[in-house]
PDB file of C-alpha atoms in Angstrom:
ATOM      1  CA  UNK A   1      66.030-100.255  88.367  1.00 67.00           C
ATOM      2  CA  UNK A   2      68.309 -98.967  91.114  1.00 81.00           C
ATOM      3  CA  UNK A   3      69.932 -95.551  91.327  1.00 89.00           C
ATOM      4  CA  UNK A   4      73.159 -95.319  93.328  1.00 90.00           C
ATOM      5  CA  UNK A   5      73.667 -92.270  95.537  1.00 88.00           C
ATOM      6  CA  UNK A   6      76.446 -91.091  97.812  1.00 86.00           C
ATOM      7  CA  UNK A   7      74.930 -91.223 101.282  1.00 88.00           C
ATOM      8  CA  UNK A   8      75.123 -87.980 103.238  1.00 92.00           C
ATOM      9  CA  UNK A   9      75.530 -87.375 106.969  1.00 93.00           C
ATOM     10  CA  UNK A  10      74.367 -89.119 109.182  1.00 93.00           C
ATOM     11  CA  UNK A  11      74.717 -92.100 106.809  1.00 90.00           C
ATOM     12  CA  UNK A  12      78.287 -91.589 105.621  1.00 86.00           C
ATOM     13  CA  UNK A  13      80.198 -94.829 105.203  1.00 83.00           C
ATOM     14  CA  UNK A  14      77.242 -96.426 103.421  1.00 87.00           C
ATOM     15  CA  UNK A  15      76.516 -96.880  99.741  1.00 86.00           C
ATOM     16  CA  UNK A  16      72.908 -95.990  99.026  1.00 89.00           C
ATOM     17  CA  UNK A  17      70.622 -97.391  96.344  1.00 93.00           C
ATOM     18  CA  UNK A  18      67.205 -95.912  95.596  1.00 94.00           C
ATOM     19  CA  UNK A  19      64.524 -98.146  94.122  1.00 94.00           C
ATOM     20  CA  UNK A  20      60.814 -97.870  93.514  1.00 93.00           C
ATOM     21  CA  UNK A  21      58.707-100.234  95.613  1.00 90.00           C
ATOM     22  CA  UNK A  22      56.449-102.233  93.301  1.00 89.00           C
ATOM     23  CA  UNK A  23      54.295-104.181  95.761  1.00 88.00           C
ATOM     24  CA  UNK A  24      52.628-103.992  99.139  1.00 87.00           C
ATOM     25  CA  UNK A  25      51.772-101.051 101.343  1.00 84.00           C
ATOM     26  CA  UNK A  26      54.674 -98.949 100.040  1.00 85.00           C
ATOM     27  CA  UNK A  27      53.843 -99.464  96.343  1.00 89.00           C
ATOM     28  CA  UNK A  28      54.900 -96.440  94.286  1.00 90.00           C
ATOM     29  CA  UNK A  29      57.166 -95.033  96.999  1.00 93.00           C
ATOM     30  CA  UNK A  30      60.918 -94.657  96.820  1.00 94.00           C
ATOM     31  CA  UNK A  31      62.909 -96.901  99.162  1.00 94.00           C
ATOM     32  CA  UNK A  32      66.602 -96.513  99.929  1.00 94.00           C
ATOM     33  CA  UNK A  33      68.826 -99.424 100.838  1.00 92.00           C
ATOM     34  CA  UNK A  34      72.196 -98.842 102.484  1.00 90.00           C
ATOM     35  CA  UNK A  35      75.129-101.210 102.457  1.00 87.00           C
ATOM     36  CA  UNK A  36      78.130-100.598 104.700  1.00 82.00           C
ATOM     37  CA  UNK A  37      81.514-100.423 103.029  1.00 67.00           C
ATOM     38  CA  UNK A  38      83.221-101.534 106.251  1.00 70.00           C
ATOM     39  CA  UNK A  39      84.648-104.991 106.948  1.00 66.00           C
ATOM     40  CA  UNK A  40      81.516-106.146 108.757  1.00 63.00           C
ATOM     41  CA  UNK A  41      78.688-105.708 106.237  1.00 69.00           C
ATOM     42  CA  UNK A  42      75.648-103.926 107.588  1.00 82.00           C
ATOM     43  CA  UNK A  43      72.349-103.284 105.807  1.00 86.00           C
ATOM     44  CA  UNK A  44      69.745-100.622 106.422  1.00 88.00           C
ATOM     45  CA  UNK A  45      66.507 -99.921 104.533  1.00 92.00           C
ATOM     46  CA  UNK A  46      64.137 -96.968 104.908  1.00 94.00           C
ATOM     47  CA  UNK A  47      61.832 -94.764 102.898  1.00 95.00           C
ATOM     48  CA  UNK A  48      63.565 -92.160 100.780  1.00 96.00           C
ATOM     49  CA  UNK A  49      61.438 -89.482 102.493  1.00 97.00           C
ATOM     50  CA  UNK A  50      62.775 -90.551 105.914  1.00 97.00           C
ATOM     51  CA  UNK A  51      66.343 -90.440 104.582  1.00 96.00           C
ATOM     52  CA  UNK A  52      65.833 -86.898 103.245  1.00 97.00           C
ATOM     53  CA  UNK A  53      64.499 -85.674 106.610  1.00 98.00           C
ATOM     54  CA  UNK A  54      67.380 -87.367 108.491  1.00 97.00           C
ATOM     55  CA  UNK A  55      69.844 -85.516 106.249  1.00 96.00           C
ATOM     56  CA  UNK A  56      67.957 -82.216 106.704  1.00 97.00           C
ATOM     57  CA  UNK A  57      67.823 -82.625 110.497  1.00 97.00           C
ATOM     58  CA  UNK A  58      71.448 -83.920 110.623  1.00 97.00           C
ATOM     59  CA  UNK A  59      70.435 -86.887 112.814  1.00 96.00           C
ATOM     60  CA  UNK A  60      68.852 -90.316 112.653  1.00 95.00           C
ATOM     61  CA  UNK A  61      65.208 -90.039 113.635  1.00 96.00           C
ATOM     62  CA  UNK A  62      63.987 -92.197 116.493  1.00 95.00           C
ATOM     63  CA  UNK A  63      61.451 -94.966 115.940  1.00 91.00           C
ATOM     64  CA  UNK A  64      58.599 -92.844 117.336  1.00 92.00           C
ATOM     65  CA  UNK A  65      59.093 -90.076 114.771  1.00 96.00           C
ATOM     66  CA  UNK A  66      57.171 -90.556 111.544  1.00 96.00           C
ATOM     67  CA  UNK A  67      57.538 -88.733 108.247  1.00 97.00           C
ATOM     68  CA  UNK A  68      54.376 -87.116 106.949  1.00 95.00           C
ATOM     69  CA  UNK A  69      53.770 -85.821 103.446  1.00 94.00           C
ATOM     70  CA  UNK A  70      51.973 -82.511 103.993  1.00 94.00           C
ATOM     71  CA  UNK A  71      50.005 -82.810 100.743  1.00 92.00           C
ATOM     72  CA  UNK A  72      49.161 -86.500 101.487  1.00 89.00           C
ATOM     73  CA  UNK A  73      50.835 -87.558  98.208  1.00 91.00           C
ATOM     74  CA  UNK A  74      53.182 -90.343  99.350  1.00 90.00           C
ATOM     75  CA  UNK A  75      55.141 -90.118  96.081  1.00 93.00           C
ATOM     76  CA  UNK A  76      55.940 -86.395  96.506  1.00 95.00           C
ATOM     77  CA  UNK A  77      59.282 -86.539  98.333  1.00 96.00           C
ATOM     78  CA  UNK A  78      60.144 -82.857  97.908  1.00 97.00           C
ATOM     79  CA  UNK A  79      61.862 -81.789 101.138  1.00 97.00           C
ATOM     80  CA  UNK A  80      59.412 -78.892 101.669  1.00 97.00           C
ATOM     81  CA  UNK A  81      56.556 -81.408 101.624  1.00 97.00           C
ATOM     82  CA  UNK A  82      57.985 -83.526 104.462  1.00 98.00           C
ATOM     83  CA  UNK A  83      57.475 -83.035 108.186  1.00 97.00           C
ATOM     84  CA  UNK A  84      58.125 -85.020 111.349  1.00 97.00           C
ATOM     85  CA  UNK A  85      55.056 -86.095 113.316  1.00 96.00           C
ATOM     86  CA  UNK A  86      54.467 -88.420 116.237  1.00 95.00           C
ATOM     87  CA  UNK A  87      52.374 -91.529 115.609  1.00 90.00           C
ATOM     88  CA  UNK A  88      49.450 -89.874 117.370  1.00 90.00           C
ATOM     89  CA  UNK A  89      49.711 -86.669 115.300  1.00 92.00           C
ATOM     90  CA  UNK A  90      50.067 -88.636 112.067  1.00 89.00           C
ATOM     91  CA  UNK A  91      47.022 -90.802 112.865  1.00 86.00           C
ATOM     92  CA  UNK A  92      44.924 -87.715 113.652  1.00 86.00           C
ATOM     93  CA  UNK A  93      45.980 -86.116 110.363  1.00 87.00           C
ATOM     94  CA  UNK A  94      45.108 -89.273 108.432  1.00 83.00           C
ATOM     95  CA  UNK A  95      41.659 -89.434 110.041  1.00 80.00           C
ATOM     96  CA  UNK A  96      41.037 -85.796 109.088  1.00 80.00           C
ATOM     97  CA  UNK A  97      42.359 -86.344 105.539  1.00 79.00           C
ATOM     98  CA  UNK A  98      40.101 -89.354 105.013  1.00 77.00           C
ATOM     99  CA  UNK A  99      37.182 -87.610 106.733  1.00 73.00           C
ATOM    100  CA  UNK A 100      36.656 -90.649 108.932  1.00 65.00           C
ATOM    101  CA  UNK A 101      34.465 -90.081 111.947  1.00 61.00           C
ATOM    102  CA  UNK A 102      36.002 -92.295 114.593  1.00 61.00           C
ATOM    103  CA  UNK A 103      36.943 -91.701 118.159  1.00 63.00           C
ATOM    104  CA  UNK A 104      40.601 -92.029 119.073  1.00 68.00           C
ATOM    105  CA  UNK A 105      41.185 -93.633 122.454  1.00 78.00           C
ATOM    106  CA  UNK A 106      44.339 -94.136 124.472  1.00 83.00           C
ATOM    107  CA  UNK A 107      44.654 -97.552 126.073  1.00 87.00           C
ATOM    108  CA  UNK A 108      46.966 -98.763 128.821  1.00 88.00           C
ATOM    109  CA  UNK A 109      48.431-102.247 129.035  1.00 89.00           C
ATOM    110  CA  UNK A 110      47.308-103.860 132.330  1.00 90.00           C
ATOM    111  CA  UNK A 111      50.681-105.592 132.667  1.00 90.00           C
ATOM    112  CA  UNK A 112      53.336-102.998 131.752  1.00 90.00           C
ATOM    113  CA  UNK A 113      51.141 -99.841 131.973  1.00 85.00           C
ATOM    114  CA  UNK A 114      52.417 -98.656 128.546  1.00 87.00           C
ATOM    115  CA  UNK A 115      50.110 -96.442 126.471  1.00 84.00           C
ATOM    116  CA  UNK A 116      49.068 -97.550 123.029  1.00 77.00           C
TER     117      UNK A 116
END
């Protein structure tokens, strides 16, 4: 079942449809699909939580910004439960939440010198 919404800034000009993901890693989470109403059709899909934070922040988040659910319940998309974290911060939080005792290391590509 899909629920149509009127997309808010910064996604104006798109029709938005919310659906519940039934399979895979995102199972149980809300996903929003956007379809452009302009002459050249454009599609965009993201988590509903990411959409809510984009609207709150009045900007499209960059690819390095991740949305974290403070209470670790991925189905709780209440705006007060959502925060922006870097990949590194989000991974650290997940390790602490799961009580995993691993060592995080930062590696550098020998070719391009990028950190990962």
